[in-house]
mmCIF file of C-alpha atoms and ligand atoms in Angstrom:
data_model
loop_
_atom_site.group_PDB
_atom_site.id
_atom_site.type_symbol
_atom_site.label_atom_id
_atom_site.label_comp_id
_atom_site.label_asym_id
_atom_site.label_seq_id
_atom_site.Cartn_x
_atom_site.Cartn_y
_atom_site.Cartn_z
ATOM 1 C CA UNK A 95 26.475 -43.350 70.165
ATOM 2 C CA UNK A 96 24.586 -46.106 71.414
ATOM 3 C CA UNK A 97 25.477 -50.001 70.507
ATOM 4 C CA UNK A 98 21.958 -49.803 68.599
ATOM 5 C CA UNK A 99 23.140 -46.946 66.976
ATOM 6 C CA UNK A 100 26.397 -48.553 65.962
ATOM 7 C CA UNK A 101 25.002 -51.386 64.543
ATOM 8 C CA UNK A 102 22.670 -49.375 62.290
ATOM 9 C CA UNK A 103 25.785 -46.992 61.140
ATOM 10 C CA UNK A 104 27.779 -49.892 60.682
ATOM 11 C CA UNK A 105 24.914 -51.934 58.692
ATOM 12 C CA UNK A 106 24.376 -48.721 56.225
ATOM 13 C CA UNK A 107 28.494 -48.816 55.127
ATOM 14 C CA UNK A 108 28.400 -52.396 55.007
ATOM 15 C CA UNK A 109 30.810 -53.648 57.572
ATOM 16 C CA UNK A 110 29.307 -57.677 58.439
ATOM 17 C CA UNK A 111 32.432 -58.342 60.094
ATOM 18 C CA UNK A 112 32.048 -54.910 62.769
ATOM 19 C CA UNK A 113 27.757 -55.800 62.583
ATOM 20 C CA UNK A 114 28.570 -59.433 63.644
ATOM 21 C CA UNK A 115 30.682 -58.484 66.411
ATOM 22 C CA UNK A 116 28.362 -55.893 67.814
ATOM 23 C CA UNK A 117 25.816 -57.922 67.537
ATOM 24 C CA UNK A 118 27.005 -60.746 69.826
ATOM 25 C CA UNK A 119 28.598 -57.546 72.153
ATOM 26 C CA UNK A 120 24.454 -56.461 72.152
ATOM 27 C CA UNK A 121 23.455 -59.617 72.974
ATOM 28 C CA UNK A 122 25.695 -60.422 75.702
ATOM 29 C CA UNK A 123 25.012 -56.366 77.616
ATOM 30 C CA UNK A 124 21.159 -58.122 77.621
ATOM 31 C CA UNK A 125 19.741 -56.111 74.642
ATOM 32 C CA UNK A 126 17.168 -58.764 73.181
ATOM 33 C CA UNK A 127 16.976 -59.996 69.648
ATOM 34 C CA UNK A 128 14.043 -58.965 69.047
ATOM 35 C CA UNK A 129 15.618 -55.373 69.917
ATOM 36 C CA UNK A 130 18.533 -55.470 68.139
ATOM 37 C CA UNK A 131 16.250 -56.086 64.959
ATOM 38 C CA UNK A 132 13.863 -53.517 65.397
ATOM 39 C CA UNK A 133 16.381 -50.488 66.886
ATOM 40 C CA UNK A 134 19.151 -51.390 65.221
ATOM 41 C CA UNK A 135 19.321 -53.173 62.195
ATOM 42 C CA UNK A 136 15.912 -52.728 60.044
ATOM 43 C CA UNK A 137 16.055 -48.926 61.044
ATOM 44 C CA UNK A 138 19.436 -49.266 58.599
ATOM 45 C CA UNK A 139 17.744 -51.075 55.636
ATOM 46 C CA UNK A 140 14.894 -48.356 55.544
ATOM 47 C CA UNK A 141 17.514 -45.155 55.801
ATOM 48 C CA UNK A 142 19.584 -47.393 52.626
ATOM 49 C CA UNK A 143 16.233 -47.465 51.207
ATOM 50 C CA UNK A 144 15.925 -43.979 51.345
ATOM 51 C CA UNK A 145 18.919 -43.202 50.105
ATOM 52 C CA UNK A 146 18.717 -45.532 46.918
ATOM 53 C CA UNK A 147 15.590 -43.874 46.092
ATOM 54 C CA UNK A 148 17.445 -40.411 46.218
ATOM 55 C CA UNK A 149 20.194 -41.383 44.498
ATOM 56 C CA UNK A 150 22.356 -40.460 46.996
ATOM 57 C CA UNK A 151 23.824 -44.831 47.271
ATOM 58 C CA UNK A 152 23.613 -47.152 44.490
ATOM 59 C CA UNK A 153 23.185 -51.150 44.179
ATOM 60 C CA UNK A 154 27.038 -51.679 45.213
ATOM 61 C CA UNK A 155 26.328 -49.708 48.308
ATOM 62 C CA UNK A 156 23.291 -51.873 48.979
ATOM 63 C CA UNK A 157 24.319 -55.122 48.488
ATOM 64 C CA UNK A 158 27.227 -54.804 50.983
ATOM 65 C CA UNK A 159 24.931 -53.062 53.574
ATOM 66 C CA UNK A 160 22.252 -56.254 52.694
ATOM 67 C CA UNK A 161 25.575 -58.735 53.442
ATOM 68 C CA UNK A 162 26.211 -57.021 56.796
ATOM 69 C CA UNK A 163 21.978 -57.486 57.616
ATOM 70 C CA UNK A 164 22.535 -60.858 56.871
ATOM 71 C CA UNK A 165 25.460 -61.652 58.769
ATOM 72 C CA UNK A 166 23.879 -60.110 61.684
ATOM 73 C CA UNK A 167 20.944 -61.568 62.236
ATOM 74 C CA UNK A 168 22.714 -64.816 61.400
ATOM 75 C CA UNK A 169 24.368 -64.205 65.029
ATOM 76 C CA UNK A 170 20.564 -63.477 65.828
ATOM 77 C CA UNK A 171 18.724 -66.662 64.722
ATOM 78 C CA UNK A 172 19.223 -69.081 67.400
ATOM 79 C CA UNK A 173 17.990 -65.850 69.837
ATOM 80 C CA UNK A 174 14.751 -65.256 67.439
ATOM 81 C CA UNK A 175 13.619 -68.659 67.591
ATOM 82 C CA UNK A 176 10.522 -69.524 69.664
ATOM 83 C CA UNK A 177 10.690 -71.181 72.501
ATOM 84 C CA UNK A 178 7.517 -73.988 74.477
ATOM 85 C CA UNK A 179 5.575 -75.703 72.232
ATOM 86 C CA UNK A 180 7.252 -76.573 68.966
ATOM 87 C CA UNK A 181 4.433 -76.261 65.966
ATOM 88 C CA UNK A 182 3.940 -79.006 63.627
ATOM 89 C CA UNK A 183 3.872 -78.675 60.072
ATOM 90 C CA UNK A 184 5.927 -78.242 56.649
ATOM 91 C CA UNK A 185 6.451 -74.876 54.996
ATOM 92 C CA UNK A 186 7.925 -73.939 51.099
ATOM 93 C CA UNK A 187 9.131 -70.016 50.878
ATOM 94 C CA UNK A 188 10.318 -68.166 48.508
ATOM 95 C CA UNK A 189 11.130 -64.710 46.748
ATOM 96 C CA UNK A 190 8.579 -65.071 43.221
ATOM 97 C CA UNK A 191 10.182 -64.881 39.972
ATOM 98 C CA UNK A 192 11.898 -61.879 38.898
ATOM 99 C CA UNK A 193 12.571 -60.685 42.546
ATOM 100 C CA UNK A 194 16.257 -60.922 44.111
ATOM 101 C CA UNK A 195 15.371 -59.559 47.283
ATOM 102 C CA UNK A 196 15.797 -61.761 50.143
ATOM 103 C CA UNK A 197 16.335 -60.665 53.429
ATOM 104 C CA UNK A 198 13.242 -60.630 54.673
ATOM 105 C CA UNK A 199 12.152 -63.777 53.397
ATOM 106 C CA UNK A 200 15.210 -65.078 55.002
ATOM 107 C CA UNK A 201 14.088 -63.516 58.380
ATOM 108 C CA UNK A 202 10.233 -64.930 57.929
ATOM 109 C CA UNK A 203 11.869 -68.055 57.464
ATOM 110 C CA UNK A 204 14.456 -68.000 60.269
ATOM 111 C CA UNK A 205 11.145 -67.396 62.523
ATOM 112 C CA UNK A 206 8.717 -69.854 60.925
ATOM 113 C CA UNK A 207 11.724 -72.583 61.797
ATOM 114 C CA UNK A 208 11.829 -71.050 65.668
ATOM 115 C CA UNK A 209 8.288 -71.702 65.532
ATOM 116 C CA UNK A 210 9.114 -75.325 65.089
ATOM 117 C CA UNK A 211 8.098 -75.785 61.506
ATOM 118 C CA UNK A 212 9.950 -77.377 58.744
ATOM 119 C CA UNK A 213 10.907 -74.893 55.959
ATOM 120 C CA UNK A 214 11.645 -75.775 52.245
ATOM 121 C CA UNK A 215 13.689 -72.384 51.089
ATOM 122 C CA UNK A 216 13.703 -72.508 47.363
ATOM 123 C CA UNK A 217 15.874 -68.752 47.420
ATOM 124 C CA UNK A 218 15.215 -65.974 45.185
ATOM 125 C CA UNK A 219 13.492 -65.689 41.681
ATOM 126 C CA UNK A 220 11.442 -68.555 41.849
ATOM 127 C CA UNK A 221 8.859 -69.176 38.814
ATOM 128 C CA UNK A 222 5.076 -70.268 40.070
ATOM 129 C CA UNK A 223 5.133 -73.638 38.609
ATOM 130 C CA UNK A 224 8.006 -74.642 41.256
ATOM 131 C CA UNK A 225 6.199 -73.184 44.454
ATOM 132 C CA UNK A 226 3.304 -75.490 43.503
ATOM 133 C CA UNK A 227 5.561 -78.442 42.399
ATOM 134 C CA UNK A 228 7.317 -78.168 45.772
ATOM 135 C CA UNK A 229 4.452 -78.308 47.700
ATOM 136 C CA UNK A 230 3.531 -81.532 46.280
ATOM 137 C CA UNK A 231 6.224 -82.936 46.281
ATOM 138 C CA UNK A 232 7.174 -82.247 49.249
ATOM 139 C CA UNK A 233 3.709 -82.459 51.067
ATOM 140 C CA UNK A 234 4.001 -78.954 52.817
ATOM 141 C CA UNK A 235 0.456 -77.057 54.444
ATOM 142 C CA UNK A 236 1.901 -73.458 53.187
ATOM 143 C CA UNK A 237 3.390 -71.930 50.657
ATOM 144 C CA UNK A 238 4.820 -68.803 51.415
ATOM 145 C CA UNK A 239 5.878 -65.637 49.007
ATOM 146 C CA UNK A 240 7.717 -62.643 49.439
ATOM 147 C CA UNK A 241 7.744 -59.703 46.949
ATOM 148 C CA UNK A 242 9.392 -56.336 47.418
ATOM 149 C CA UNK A 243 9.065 -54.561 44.013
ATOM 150 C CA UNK A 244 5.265 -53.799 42.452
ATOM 151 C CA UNK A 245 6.931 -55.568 39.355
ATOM 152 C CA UNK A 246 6.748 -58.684 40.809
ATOM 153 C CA UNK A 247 4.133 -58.833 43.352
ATOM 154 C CA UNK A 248 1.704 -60.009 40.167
ATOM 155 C CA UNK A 249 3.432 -63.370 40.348
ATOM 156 C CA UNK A 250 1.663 -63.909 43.642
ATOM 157 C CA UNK A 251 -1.636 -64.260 41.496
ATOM 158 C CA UNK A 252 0.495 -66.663 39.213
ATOM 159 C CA UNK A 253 1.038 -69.033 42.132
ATOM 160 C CA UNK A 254 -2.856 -68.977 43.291
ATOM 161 C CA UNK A 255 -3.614 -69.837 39.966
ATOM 162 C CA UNK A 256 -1.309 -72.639 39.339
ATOM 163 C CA UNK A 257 -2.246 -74.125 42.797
ATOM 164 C CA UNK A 258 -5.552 -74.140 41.404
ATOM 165 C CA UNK A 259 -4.879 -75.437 38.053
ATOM 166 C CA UNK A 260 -2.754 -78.679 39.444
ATOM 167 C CA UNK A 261 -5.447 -78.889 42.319
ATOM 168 C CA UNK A 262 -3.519 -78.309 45.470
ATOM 169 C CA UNK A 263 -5.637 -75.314 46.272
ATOM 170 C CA UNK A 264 -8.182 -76.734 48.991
ATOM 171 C CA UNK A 265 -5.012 -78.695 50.611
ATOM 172 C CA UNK A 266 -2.067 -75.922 50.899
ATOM 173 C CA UNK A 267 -2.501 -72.366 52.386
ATOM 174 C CA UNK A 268 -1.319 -69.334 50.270
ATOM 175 C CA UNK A 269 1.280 -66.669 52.914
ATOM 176 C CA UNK A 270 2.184 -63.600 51.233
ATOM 177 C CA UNK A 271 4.159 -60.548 52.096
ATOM 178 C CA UNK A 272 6.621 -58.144 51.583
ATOM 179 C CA UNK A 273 6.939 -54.203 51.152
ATOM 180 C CA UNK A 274 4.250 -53.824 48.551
ATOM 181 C CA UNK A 275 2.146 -55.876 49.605
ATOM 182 C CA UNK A 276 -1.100 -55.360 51.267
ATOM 183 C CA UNK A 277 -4.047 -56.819 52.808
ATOM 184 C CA UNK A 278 -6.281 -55.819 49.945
ATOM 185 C CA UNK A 279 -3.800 -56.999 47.739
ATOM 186 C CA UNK A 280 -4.037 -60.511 49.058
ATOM 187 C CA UNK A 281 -7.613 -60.681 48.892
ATOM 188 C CA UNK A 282 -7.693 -59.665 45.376
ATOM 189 C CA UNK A 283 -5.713 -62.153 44.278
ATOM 190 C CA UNK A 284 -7.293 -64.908 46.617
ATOM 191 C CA UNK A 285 -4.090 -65.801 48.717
ATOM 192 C CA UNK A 286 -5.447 -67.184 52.579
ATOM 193 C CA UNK A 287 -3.057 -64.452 54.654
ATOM 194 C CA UNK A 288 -0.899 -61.170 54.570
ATOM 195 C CA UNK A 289 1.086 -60.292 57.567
ATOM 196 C CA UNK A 290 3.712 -56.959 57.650
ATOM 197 C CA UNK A 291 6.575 -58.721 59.517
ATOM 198 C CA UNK A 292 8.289 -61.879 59.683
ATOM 199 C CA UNK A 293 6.949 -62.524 63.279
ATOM 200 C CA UNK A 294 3.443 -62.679 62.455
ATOM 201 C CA UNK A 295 4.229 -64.547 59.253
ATOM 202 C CA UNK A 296 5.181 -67.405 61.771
ATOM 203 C CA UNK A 297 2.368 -66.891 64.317
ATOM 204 C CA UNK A 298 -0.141 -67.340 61.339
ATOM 205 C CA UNK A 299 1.456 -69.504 60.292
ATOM 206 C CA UNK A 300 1.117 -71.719 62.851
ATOM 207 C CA UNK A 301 -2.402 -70.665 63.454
ATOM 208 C CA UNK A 302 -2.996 -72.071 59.321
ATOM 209 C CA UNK A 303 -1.403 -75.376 60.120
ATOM 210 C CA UNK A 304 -3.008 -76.392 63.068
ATOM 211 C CA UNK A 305 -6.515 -75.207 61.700
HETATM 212 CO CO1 LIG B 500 16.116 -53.133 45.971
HETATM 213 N N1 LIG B 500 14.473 -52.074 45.818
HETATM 214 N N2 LIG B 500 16.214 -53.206 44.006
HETATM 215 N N3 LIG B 500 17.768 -54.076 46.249
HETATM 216 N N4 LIG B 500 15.951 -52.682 47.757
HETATM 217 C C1 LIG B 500 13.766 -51.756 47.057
HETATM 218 C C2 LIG B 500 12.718 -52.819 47.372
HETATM 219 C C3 LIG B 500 13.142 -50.327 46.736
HETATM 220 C C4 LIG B 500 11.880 -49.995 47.531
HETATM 221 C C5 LIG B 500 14.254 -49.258 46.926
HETATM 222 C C6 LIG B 500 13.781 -47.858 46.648
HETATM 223 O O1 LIG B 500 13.666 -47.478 45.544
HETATM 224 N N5 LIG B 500 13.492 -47.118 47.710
HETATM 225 C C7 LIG B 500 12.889 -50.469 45.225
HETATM 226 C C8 LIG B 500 11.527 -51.037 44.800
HETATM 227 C C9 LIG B 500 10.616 -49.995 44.209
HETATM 228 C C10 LIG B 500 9.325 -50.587 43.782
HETATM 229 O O2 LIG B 500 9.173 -51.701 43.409
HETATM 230 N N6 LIG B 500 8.328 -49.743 43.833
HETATM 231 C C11 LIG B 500 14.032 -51.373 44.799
HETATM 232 C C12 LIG B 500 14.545 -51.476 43.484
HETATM 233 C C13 LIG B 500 13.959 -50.506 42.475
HETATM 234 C C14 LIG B 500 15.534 -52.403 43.117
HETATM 235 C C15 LIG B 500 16.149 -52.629 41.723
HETATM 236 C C16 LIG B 500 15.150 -52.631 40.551
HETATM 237 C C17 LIG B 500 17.253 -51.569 41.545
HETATM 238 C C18 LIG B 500 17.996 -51.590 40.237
HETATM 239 O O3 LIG B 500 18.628 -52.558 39.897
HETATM 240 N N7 LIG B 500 17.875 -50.491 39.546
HETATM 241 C C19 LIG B 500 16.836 -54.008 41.887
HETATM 242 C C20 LIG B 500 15.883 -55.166 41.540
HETATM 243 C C21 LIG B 500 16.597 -56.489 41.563
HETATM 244 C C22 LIG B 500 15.603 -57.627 41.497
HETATM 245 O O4 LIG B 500 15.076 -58.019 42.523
HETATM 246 N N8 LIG B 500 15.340 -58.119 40.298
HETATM 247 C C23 LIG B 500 17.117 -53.999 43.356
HETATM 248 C C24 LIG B 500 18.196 -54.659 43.926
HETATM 249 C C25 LIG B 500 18.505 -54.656 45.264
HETATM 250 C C26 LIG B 500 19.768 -55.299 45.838
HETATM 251 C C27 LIG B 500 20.145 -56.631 45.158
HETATM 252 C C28 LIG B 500 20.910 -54.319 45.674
HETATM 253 C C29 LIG B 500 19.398 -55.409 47.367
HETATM 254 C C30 LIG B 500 18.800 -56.792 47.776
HETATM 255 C C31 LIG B 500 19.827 -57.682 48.444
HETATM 256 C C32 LIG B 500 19.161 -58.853 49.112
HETATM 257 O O5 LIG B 500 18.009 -58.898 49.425
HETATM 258 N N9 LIG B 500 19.988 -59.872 49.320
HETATM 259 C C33 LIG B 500 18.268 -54.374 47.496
HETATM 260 C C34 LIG B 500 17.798 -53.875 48.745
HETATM 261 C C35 LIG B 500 18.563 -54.301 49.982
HETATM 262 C C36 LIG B 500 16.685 -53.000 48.839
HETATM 263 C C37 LIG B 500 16.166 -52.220 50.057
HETATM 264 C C38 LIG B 500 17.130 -51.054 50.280
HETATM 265 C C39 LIG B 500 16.040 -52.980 51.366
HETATM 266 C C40 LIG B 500 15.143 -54.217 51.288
HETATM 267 C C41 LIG B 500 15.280 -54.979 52.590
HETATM 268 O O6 LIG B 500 16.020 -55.939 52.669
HETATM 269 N N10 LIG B 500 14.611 -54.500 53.656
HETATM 270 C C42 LIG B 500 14.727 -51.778 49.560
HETATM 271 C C43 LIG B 500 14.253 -50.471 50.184
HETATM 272 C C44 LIG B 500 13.366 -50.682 51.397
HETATM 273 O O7 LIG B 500 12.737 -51.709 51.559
HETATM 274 N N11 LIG B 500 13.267 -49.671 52.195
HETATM 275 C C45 LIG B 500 14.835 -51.931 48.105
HETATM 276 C C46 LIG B 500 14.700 -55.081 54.986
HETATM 277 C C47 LIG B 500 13.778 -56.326 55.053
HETATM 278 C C48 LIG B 500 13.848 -56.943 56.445
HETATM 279 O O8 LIG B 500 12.474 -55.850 54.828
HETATM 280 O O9 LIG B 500 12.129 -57.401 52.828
HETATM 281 O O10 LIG B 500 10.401 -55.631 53.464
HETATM 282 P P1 LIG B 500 11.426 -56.612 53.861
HETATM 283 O O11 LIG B 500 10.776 -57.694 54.839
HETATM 284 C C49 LIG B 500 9.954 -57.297 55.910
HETATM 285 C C50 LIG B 500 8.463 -57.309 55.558
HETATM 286 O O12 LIG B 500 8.197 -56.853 54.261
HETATM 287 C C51 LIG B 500 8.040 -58.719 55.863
HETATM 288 O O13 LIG B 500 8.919 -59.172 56.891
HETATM 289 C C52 LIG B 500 10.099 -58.360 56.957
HETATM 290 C C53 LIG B 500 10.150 -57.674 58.333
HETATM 291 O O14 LIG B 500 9.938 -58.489 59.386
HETATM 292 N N12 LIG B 500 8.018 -59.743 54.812
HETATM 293 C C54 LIG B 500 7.070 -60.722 54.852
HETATM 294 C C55 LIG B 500 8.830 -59.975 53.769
HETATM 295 N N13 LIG B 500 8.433 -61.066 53.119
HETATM 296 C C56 LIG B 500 7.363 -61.561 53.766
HETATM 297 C C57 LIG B 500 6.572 -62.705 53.529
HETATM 298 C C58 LIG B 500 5.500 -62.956 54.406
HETATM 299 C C59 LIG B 500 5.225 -62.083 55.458
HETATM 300 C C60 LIG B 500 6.008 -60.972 55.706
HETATM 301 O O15 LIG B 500 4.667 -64.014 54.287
HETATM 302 C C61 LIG B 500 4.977 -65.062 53.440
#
């Protein structure tokens, strides 16, 4: 079995303390980051994924396998970030209302920060009215959502709106993504950008706040 392969068993049974160390062993044969994420460890989430939907592992089973994702690319985050040019610019994220999934949100914000840019994390379940508050008060260019059930992907269209209503919306940039979401989806609702993965979340994000 390969070390790639390892880590992805070893993510599915939930074992942070064997992903951690295999991790750092990955890292230190050459394998990149970047690598390690894509072979090893997201591979794992998806096959979980799978599995929940067949009934064959249930939310115990997934919550341990989601602690051993996080603890590994915890060992990953100072190898994901960017390096040159630092970006300028302040960013509030955040898993909307009604949604506990966070591990990609953590990832889009581990690389929006290697990218330079100063992230407000608010967590998970966060209700419209304090995406837009936080922007204001705390004077970022983006606010960016994540949403990984269709039940809660509508609150997207919440936070537009209340941008709108306390008349941020010409001022801060609307990022959204996520399983469900789509490209369509964020045109429909009038959001500025969709991206599929955390690493073009930061690149446009970048791209929004230097435009
Ligand atoms: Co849940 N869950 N879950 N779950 N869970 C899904 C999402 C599901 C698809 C599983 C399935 O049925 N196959 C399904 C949703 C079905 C649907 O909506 N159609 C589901 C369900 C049903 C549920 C519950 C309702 C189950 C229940 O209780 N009966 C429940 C809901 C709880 C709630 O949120 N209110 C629930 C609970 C949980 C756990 C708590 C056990 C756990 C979350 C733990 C945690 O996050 N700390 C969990 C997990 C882990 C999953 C799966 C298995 C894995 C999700 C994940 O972390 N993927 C998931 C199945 C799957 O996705 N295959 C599933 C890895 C992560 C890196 O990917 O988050 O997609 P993702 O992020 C990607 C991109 O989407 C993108 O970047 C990342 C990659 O680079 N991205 C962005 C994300 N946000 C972005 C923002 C951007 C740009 C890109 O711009 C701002």
């Amino acid at each position: 079995m390969s070390i790639l392969q390892e880590i992805s068993a070893n993510v599915q049974i939930g074992k942070a303390k064997i992903v951690k160390t295999l991790v750092q062993q990955a890292l230190d044969e050459g394998i990149s980051a970047q690598q390690i994420l894509t072979d090893g460890m997201l591979p794992a989430m998806s096959i979980i994924g799978e599995k929940f939907k067949n009934n064959e592992v249930f939310v115990p089973e997934v919550l341990v396998a989601a602690r051993a994702m996080n603890m590994g690319t915890a060992v990953l985050k100072p190898h994901l970030a960017g390096e040159g040019v630092q970006a300028a610019g302040k960013v509030v994220i955040g898993t909307v209302e009604g949604d506990l999934h966070d591990i990609g949100k953590n990832l889009v914000k581990m690389m929006l920060e290697g990218k330079g840019l100063e992230v407000v994390d608010l967590g998970t379940d966060v209700p419209a009215a304090k995406f837009v508050q936080t922007a204001i008060d705390e004077n970022c260019q983006i606010i960016c959502l994540s949403a990984l059930l269709t039940t809660t992907m509508n609150v997207m269209a919440d936070v537009v709106k209340a941008a709108e209503e306390a008349g941020i919306r010409d001022k801060v940039k609307i990022m959204v993504g996520g399983a469900p979401v789509t490209d369509a989806f964020c045109q429909q609702i009038g959001a500025d950008a969709y991206t599929s993965d955390a690493a073009s979340a930061a690149d446009k994000a970048v791209e929004l706040c230097a435009g």
